[in-house]
PDB file of C-alpha atoms in Angstrom:
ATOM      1  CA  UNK A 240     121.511 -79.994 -18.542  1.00  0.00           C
ATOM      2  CA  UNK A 241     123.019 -77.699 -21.086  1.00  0.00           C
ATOM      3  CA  UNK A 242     125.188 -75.422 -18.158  1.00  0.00           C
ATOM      4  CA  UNK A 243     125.946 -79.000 -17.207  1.00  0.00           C
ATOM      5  CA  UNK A 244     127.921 -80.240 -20.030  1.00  0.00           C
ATOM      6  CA  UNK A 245     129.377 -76.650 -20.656  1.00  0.00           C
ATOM      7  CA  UNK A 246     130.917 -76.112 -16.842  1.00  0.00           C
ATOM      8  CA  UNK A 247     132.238 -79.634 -17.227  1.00  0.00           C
ATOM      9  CA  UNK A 248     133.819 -79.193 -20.609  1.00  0.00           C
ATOM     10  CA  UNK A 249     135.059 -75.890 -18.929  1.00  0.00           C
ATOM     11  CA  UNK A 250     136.737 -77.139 -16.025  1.00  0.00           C
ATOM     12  CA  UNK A 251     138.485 -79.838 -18.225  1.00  0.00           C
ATOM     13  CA  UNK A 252     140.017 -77.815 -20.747  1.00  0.00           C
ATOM     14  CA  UNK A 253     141.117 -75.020 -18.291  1.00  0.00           C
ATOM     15  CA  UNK A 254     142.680 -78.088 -16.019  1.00  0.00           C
ATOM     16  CA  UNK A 255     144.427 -79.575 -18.982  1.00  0.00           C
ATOM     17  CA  UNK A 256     147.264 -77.078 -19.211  1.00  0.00           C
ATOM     18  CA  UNK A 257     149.804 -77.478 -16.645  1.00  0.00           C
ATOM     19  CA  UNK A 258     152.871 -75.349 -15.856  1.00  0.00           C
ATOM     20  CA  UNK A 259     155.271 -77.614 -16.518  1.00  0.00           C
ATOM     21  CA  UNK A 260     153.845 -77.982 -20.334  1.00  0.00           C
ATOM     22  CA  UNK A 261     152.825 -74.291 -20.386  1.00  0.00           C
ATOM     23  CA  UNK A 262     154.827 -73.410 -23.658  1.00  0.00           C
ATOM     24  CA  UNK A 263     152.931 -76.047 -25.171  1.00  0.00           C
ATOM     25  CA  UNK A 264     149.261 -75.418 -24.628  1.00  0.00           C
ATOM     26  CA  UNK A 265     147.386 -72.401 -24.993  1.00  0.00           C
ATOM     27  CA  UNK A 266     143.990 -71.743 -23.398  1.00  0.00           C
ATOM     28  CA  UNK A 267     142.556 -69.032 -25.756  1.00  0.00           C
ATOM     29  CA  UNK A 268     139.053 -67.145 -25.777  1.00  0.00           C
ATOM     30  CA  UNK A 269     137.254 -65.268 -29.002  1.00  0.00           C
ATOM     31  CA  UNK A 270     134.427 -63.607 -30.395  1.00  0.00           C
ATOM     32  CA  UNK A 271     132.136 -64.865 -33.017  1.00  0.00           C
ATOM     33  CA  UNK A 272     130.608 -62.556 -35.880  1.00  0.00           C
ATOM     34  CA  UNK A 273     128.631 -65.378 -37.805  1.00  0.00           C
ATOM     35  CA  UNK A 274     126.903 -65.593 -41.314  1.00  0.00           C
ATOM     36  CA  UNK A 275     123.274 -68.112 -41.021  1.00  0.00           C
ATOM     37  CA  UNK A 276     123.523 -70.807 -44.048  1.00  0.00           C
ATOM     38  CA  UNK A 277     120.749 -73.338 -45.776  1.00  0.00           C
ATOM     39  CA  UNK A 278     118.087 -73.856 -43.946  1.00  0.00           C
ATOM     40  CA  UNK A 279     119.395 -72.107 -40.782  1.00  0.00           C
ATOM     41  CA  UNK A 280     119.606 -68.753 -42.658  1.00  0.00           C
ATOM     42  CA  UNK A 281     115.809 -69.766 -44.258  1.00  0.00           C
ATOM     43  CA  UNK A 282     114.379 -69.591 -40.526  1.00  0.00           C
ATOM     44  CA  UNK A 283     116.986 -66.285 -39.557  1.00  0.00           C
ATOM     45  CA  UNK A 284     118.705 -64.791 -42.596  1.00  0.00           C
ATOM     46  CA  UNK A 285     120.144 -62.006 -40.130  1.00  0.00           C
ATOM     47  CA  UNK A 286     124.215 -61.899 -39.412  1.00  0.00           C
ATOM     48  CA  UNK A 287     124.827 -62.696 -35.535  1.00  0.00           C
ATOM     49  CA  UNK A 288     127.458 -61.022 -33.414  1.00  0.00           C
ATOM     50  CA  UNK A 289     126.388 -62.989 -30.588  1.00  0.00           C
ATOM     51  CA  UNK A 290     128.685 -65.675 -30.680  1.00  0.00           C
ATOM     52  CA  UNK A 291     131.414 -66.638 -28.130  1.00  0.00           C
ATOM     53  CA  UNK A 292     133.741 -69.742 -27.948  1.00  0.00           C
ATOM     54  CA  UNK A 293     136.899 -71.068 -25.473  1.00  0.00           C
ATOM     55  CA  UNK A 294     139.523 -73.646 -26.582  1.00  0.00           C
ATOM     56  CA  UNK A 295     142.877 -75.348 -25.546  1.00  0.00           C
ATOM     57  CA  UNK A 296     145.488 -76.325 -27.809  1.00  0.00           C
ATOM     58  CA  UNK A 297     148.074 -78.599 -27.217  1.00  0.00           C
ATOM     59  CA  UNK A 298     151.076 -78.554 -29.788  1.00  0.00           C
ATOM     60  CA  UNK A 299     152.294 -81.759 -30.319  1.00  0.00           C
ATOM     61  CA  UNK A 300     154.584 -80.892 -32.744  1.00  0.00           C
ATOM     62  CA  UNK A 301     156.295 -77.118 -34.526  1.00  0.00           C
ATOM     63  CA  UNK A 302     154.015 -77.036 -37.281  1.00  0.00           C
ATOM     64  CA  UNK A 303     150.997 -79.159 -35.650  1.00  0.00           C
ATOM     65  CA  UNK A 304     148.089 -79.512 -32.697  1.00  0.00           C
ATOM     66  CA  UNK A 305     144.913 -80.509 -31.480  1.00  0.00           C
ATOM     67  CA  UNK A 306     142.916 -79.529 -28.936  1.00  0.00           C
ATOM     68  CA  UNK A 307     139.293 -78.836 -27.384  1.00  0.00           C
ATOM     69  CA  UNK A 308     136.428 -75.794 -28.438  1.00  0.00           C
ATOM     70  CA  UNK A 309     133.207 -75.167 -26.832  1.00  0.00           C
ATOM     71  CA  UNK A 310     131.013 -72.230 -28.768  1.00  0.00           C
ATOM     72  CA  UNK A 311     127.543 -70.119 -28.126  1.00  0.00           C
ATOM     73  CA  UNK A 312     126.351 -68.732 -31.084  1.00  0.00           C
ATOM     74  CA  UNK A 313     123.203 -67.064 -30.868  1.00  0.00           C
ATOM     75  CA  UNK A 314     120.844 -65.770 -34.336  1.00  0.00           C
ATOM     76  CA  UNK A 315     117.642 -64.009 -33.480  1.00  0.00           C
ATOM     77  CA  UNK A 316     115.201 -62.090 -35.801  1.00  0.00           C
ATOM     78  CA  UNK A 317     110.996 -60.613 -35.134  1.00  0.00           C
ATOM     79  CA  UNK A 318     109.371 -61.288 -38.016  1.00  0.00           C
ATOM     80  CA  UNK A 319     105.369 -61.266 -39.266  1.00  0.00           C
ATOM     81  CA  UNK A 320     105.386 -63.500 -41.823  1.00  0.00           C
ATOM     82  CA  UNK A 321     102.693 -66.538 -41.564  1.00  0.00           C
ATOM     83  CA  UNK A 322     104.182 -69.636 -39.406  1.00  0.00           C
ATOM     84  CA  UNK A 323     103.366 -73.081 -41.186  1.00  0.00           C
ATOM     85  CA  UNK A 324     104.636 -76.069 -39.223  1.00  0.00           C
ATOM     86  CA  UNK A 325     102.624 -79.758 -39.656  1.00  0.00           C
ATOM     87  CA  UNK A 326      98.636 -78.650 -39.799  1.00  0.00           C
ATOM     88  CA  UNK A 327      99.079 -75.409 -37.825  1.00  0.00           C
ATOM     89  CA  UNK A 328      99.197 -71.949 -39.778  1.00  0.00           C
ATOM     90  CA  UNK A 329      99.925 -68.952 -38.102  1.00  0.00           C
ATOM     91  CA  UNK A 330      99.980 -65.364 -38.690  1.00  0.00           C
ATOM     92  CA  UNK A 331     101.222 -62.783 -36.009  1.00  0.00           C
ATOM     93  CA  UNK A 332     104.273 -61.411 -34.587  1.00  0.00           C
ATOM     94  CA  UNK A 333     106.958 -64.116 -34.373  1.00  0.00           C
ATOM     95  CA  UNK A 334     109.918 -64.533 -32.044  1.00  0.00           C
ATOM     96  CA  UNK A 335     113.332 -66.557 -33.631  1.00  0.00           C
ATOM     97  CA  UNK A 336     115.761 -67.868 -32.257  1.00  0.00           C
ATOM     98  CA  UNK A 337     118.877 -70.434 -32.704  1.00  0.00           C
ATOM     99  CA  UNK A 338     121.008 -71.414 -30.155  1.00  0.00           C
ATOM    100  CA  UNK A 339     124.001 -73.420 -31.031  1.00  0.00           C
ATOM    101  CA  UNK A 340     126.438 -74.705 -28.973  1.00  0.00           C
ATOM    102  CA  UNK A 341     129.086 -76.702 -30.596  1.00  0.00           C
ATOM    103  CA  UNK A 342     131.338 -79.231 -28.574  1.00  0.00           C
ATOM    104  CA  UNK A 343     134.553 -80.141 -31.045  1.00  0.00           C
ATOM    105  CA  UNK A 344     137.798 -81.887 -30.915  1.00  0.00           C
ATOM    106  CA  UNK A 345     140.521 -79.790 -33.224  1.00  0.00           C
ATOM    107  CA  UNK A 346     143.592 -80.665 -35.415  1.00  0.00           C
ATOM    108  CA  UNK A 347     145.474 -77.583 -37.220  1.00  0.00           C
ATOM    109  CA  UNK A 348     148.566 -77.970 -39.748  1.00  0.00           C
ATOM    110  CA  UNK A 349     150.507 -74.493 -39.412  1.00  0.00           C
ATOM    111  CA  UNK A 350     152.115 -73.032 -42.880  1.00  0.00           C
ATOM    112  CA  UNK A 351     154.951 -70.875 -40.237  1.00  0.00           C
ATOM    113  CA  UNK A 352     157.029 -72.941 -37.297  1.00  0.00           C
ATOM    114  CA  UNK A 353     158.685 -70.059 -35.640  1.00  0.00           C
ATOM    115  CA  UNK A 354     156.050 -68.989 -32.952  1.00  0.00           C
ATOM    116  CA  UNK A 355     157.104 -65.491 -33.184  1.00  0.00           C
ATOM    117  CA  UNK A 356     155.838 -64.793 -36.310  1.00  0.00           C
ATOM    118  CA  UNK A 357     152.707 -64.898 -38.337  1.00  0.00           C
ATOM    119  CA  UNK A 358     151.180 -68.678 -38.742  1.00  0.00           C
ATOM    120  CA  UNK A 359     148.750 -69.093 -40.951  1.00  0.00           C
ATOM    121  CA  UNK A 360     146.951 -72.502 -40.403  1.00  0.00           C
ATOM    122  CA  UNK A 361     143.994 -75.139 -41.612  1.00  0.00           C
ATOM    123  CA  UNK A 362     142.397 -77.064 -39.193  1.00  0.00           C
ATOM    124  CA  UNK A 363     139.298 -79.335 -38.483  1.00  0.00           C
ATOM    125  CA  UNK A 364     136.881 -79.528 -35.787  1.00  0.00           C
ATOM    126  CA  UNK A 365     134.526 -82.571 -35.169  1.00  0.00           C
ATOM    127  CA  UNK A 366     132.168 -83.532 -32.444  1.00  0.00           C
ATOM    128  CA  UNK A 367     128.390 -82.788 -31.845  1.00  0.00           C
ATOM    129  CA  UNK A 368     126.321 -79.892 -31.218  1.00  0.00           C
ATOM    130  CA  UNK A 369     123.387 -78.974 -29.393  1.00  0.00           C
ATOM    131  CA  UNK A 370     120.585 -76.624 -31.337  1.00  0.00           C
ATOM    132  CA  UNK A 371     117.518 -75.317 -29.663  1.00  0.00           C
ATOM    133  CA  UNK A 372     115.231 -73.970 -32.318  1.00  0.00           C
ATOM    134  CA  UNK A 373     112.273 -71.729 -30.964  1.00  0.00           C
ATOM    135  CA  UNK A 374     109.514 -69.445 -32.181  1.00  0.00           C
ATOM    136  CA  UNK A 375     107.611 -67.525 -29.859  1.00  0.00           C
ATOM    137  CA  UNK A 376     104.367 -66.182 -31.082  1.00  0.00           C
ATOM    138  CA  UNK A 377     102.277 -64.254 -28.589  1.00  0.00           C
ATOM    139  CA  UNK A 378     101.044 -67.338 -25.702  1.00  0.00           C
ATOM    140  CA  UNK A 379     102.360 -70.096 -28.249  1.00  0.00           C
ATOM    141  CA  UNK A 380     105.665 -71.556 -28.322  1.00  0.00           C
ATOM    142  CA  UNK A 381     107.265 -73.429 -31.029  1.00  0.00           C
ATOM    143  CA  UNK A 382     110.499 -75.438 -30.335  1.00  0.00           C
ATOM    144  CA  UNK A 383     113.283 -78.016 -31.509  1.00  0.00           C
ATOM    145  CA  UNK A 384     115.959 -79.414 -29.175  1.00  0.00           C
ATOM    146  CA  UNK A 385     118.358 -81.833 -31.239  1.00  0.00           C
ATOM    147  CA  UNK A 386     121.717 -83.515 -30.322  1.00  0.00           C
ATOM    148  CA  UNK A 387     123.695 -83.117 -34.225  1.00  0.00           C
ATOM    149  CA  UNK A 388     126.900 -84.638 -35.131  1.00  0.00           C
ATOM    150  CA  UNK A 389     128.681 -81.824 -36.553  1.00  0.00           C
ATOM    151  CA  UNK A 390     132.286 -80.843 -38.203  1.00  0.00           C
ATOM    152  CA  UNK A 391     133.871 -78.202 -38.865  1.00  0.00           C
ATOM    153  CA  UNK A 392     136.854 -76.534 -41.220  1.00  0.00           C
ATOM    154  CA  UNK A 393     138.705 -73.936 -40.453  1.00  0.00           C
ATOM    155  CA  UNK A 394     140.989 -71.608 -41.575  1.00  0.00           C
ATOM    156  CA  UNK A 395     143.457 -68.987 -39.785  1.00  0.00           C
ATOM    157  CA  UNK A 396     146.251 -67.096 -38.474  1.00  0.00           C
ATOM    158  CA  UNK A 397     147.763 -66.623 -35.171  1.00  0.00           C
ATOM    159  CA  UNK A 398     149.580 -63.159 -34.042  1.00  0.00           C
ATOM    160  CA  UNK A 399     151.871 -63.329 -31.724  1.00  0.00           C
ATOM    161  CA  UNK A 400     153.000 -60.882 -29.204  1.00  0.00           C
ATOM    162  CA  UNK A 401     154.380 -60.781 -26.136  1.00  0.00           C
ATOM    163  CA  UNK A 402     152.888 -62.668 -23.389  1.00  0.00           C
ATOM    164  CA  UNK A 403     149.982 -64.286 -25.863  1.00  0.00           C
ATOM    165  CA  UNK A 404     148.766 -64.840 -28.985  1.00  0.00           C
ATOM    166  CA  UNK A 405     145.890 -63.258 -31.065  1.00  0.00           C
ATOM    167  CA  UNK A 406     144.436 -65.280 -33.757  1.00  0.00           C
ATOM    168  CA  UNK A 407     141.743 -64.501 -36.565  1.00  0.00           C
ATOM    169  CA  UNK A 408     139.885 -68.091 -38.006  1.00  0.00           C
ATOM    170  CA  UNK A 409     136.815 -68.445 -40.444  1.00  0.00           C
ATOM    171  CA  UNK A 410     134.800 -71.441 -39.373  1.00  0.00           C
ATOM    172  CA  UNK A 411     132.616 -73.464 -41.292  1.00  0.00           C
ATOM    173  CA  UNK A 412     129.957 -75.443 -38.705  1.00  0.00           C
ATOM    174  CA  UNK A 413     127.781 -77.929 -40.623  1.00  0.00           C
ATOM    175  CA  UNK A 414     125.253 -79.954 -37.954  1.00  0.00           C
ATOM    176  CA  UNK A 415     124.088 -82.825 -40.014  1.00  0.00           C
ATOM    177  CA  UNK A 416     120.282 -83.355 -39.649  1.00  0.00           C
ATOM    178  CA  UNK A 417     119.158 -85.024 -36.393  1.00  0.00           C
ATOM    179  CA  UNK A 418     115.357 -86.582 -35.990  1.00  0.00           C
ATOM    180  CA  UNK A 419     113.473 -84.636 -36.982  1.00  0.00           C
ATOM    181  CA  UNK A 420     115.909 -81.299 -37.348  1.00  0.00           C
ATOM    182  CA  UNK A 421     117.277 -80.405 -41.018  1.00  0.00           C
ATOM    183  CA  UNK A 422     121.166 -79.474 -40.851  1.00  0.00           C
ATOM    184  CA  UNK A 423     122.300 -76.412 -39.619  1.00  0.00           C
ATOM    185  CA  UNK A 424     124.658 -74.455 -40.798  1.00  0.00           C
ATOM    186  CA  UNK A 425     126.795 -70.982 -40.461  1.00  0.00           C
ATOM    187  CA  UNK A 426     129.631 -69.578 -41.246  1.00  0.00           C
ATOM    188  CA  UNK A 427     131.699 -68.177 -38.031  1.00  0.00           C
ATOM    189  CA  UNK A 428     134.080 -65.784 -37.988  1.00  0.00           C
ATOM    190  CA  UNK A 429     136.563 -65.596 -34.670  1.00  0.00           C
ATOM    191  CA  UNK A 430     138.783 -63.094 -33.293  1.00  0.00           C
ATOM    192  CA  UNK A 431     140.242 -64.311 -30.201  1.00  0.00           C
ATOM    193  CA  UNK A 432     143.704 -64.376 -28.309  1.00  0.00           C
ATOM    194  CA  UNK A 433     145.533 -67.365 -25.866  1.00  0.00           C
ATOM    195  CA  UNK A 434     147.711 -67.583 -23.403  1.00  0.00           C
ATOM    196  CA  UNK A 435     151.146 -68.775 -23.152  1.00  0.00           C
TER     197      UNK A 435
END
C-alpha cells in the first residue's frame, strides 16, 4: 500500500513539468540529516541521516511558488532498557524504529527575484503523513501504523548555477496525534538540488 501511494505521487509530480513551462518548474531531489523531537525523540533520541525527499515547484510568480514533496525519513536505535506498553513489561534487547513518510503540498515567499542569485525563502508544507512505529524484541513485535495530518515550516535558500539549482532548507514536520499515536515530530535538515 505504502509503494502504492509513493510510485503514484512519483509519477505525478515528475509528469507535471512540461517543456513548454520548463523555466517555471523545477523537479528537485535532497538529502535529509534529521533531529527526533517530543515524544518521537523519547522512543529514538538518536540524529538520523537516513532521510530522503523529491519535490516539484511550480513558480507562479518572481518572488513566489507552490508545489508537491514526498519524504522517507528513517530513526533507528538498539536499546535494553525495560519495554512498558498497556499490561506488558519487558526487559531484553529492543529493536526501534520510525518510519515517516510525509506527503505535503508547499507555498514559499522568496526574499531575492533574480534567479541567478542567492534566494533565501520561507515556506509551508501541509498534508498527511504516514508513521510506522515498531519495536522488535527477540520473537515479539511491537507496532503502530497511523495516517497523521501533518504541517510543516520551512526555511531556506536556493543556489543557483548553471543548468540547476542547489538549495539548503530546515524543516520543521509536526504529525498531530492520530488514534491512538501521540504527535510526531523532527526537525529535518535538506540539502538537495533541481532542475531547470
Amino acid at each position: 500500500m505504502k509503494r502504492s501511494i509513493l510510485m503514484i505521487v512519483f509519477a505525478a509530480i515528475l509528469g507535471s513539468s512540461t517543456p513548454a513551462s520548463a523555466t517555471n518548474d523545477h523537479i528537485g531531489l535532497a538529502w535529509g540529516v534529521s533531529l527526533p523531537l517530543g515524544d518521537t525523540a523519547d522512543y529514538i533520541p538518536r540524529v538520523s541521516f537516513r532521510g530522503a525527499s523529491v519535490q516539484w515547484r511550480h513558480y507562479y510568480r518572481r518572488d513566489a511558488s507552490y508545489g508537491l514533496n514526498v519524504g522517507w525519513n528513517v530513526f533507528n536505535k538498539d536499546s535494553d532498557t525495560t519495554l512498558e506498553q498497556a499490561d506488558l513489561t519487558v526487559t531484553g534487547k529492543q529493536w526501534r524504529y520510525v518510519n515517516a513518510v510525509p506527503i505535503y503540498a508547499e507555498w514559499c515567499v522568496y526574499f531575492e527575484t533574480d534567479r541567478r542569485a542567492w534566494r533565501p525563502y520561507v515556506g509551508l508544507n501541509a498534508g498527511t503523513a504516514w508513521i510506522e512505529r515498531r519495536t522488535d524484541l527477540g520473537m515479539l513485535r511491537l507496532e503502530e501504523k497511523n495516517w497523521h495530518l501533518a504541517a510543516a515550516p520551512e526555511f531556506g535558500v536556493n543556489l543557483p548555477w548553471d543548468s540547476f539549482i542547489g538549495y539548503v532548507a530546515l524543516r520543521y514536520h509536526h504529525a498531530f496525534s492520530a488514534g491512538d499515536a501521540e504527535a510526531q515530530q523532527w526537525l529535518e535538515m535538506r540539502i538537495g538540488f533541481s532542475f531547470d
